Steps between C-alpha positions, in 0.01 A plus 500: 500500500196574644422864652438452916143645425411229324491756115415322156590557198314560236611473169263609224661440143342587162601465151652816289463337126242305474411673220757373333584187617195356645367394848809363643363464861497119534887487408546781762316310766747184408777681561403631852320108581787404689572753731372489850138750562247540759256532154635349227495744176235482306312679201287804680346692139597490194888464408593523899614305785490529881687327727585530868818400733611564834899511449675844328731260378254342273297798464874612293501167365149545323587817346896465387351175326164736322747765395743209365207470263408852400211511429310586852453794739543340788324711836612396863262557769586450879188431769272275583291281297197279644227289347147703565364415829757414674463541856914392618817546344587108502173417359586732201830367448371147506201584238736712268686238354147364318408900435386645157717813495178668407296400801788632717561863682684656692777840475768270359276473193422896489898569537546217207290697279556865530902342433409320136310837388789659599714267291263500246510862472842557527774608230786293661686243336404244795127495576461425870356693772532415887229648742413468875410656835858649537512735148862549502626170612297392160665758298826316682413184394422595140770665463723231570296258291499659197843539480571134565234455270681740241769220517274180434345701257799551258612158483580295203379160412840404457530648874216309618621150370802567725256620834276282474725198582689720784353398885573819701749501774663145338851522408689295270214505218655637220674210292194316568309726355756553248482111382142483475453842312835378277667801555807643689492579862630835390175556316302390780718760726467774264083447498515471854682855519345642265099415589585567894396262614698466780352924588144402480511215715688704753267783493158281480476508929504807528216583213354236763613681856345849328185312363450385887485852597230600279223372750620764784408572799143355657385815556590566168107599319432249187392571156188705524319342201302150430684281278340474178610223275468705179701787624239741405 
């Protein structure tokens, strides 16, 4: 889904223990290598990635699949993003696809931003952050998010053995899953249950509808600031 103005979304993801664990970037930008961008995600500074897509859907995609990890603050920025110089909005599109992230601008990347510090500074158990022209459709959007997020974020491996083989909206999956995992389909049910799965795939459009809304109006006013890649 792609907003009728045309919005981007920016999602700005950086690592919370690298400390600890070391710079695990390159695995996070294999993980995210298949899903469709307007700028594919890449490494901006140090232990953090930037990526950019026009579909809600797969802006949601991007961070259930971060927070799966958890290990990121993951910040969600809605606007527009051009290459510098860019005198029309096809032009842009047509050069962002060979971008740097860093050589790009634009409010999506501003929004992206103030949302990881947000997550970064945050106490909450799920670290992402959703900001935009439209301040309480964000705060919608987030809101939403986090608590399908809260789900993802809970799950077992045991869970995830059983998920990962599931296709959404395909019924008739569970002894074949069942057979290959060499378990009963009543285990299978019970991880289905018990993971909702079934809840978060039901409730991921309309964490998409709400993030749609986050661009607003036009005559909505943008962020007021330059992007600056360092957040400082």
């Amino acid at each position: 889904m792609c907003g009728e103005d045309g919005e981007m979304f920016v999602l700005t993801i950086n690592q919370r223990d690298s400390r600890e664990s070391g710079d695990r970037v390159e695995e996070l930008l294999d993980l995210l290598s298949e899903l469709p961008t307007l700028v594919p995600f890449q490494r901006s500074i140090g232990d953090e990635a930037i990526g950019v897509v026009q579909s809600a859907h797969v802006a949601v995609e991007v961070a259930l699949a971060a927070i799966r990890e958890r290990r990121w603050h993951i910040g969600i920025g809605v606007g527009p993003v051009n290459p510098p110089s860019t005198t029309t909005q096809l032009e842009s599109s047509a050069q962002l696809a060979d971008q740097s992230i860093n050589d790009a601008e634009g409010f999506g990347l501003v929004y992206a931003r103030r949302a990881v510090n947000r997550a970064q500074r945050s106490t909450e158990r799920i670290p992402l952050a959703v900001e935009g022209p439209d301040g309480e459709a964000a705060a919608q959007a987030e809101a939403v998010l986090r608590l399908i997020a809260q789900i993802v974020f809970t799950r077992t491996e045991a869970e995830w053995s059983v998920l990962d083989l599931l296709v959404p909206g395909v019924r008739g999956q569970q002894k074949a899953i069942a057979s290959a995992l060499g378990i009963s389909t009543q285990a299978v049910s019970k991880a289905i249950a018990r993971s909702f799965w079934n809840e978060e795939w039901a409730c991921r459009p309309a964490a998409a509808r709400l993030l749609d809304l986050v661009s607003g109006p036009e005559s909505l006013e943008p962020a007021g600031v330059p992007y600056n890649p360092r957040g400082v």
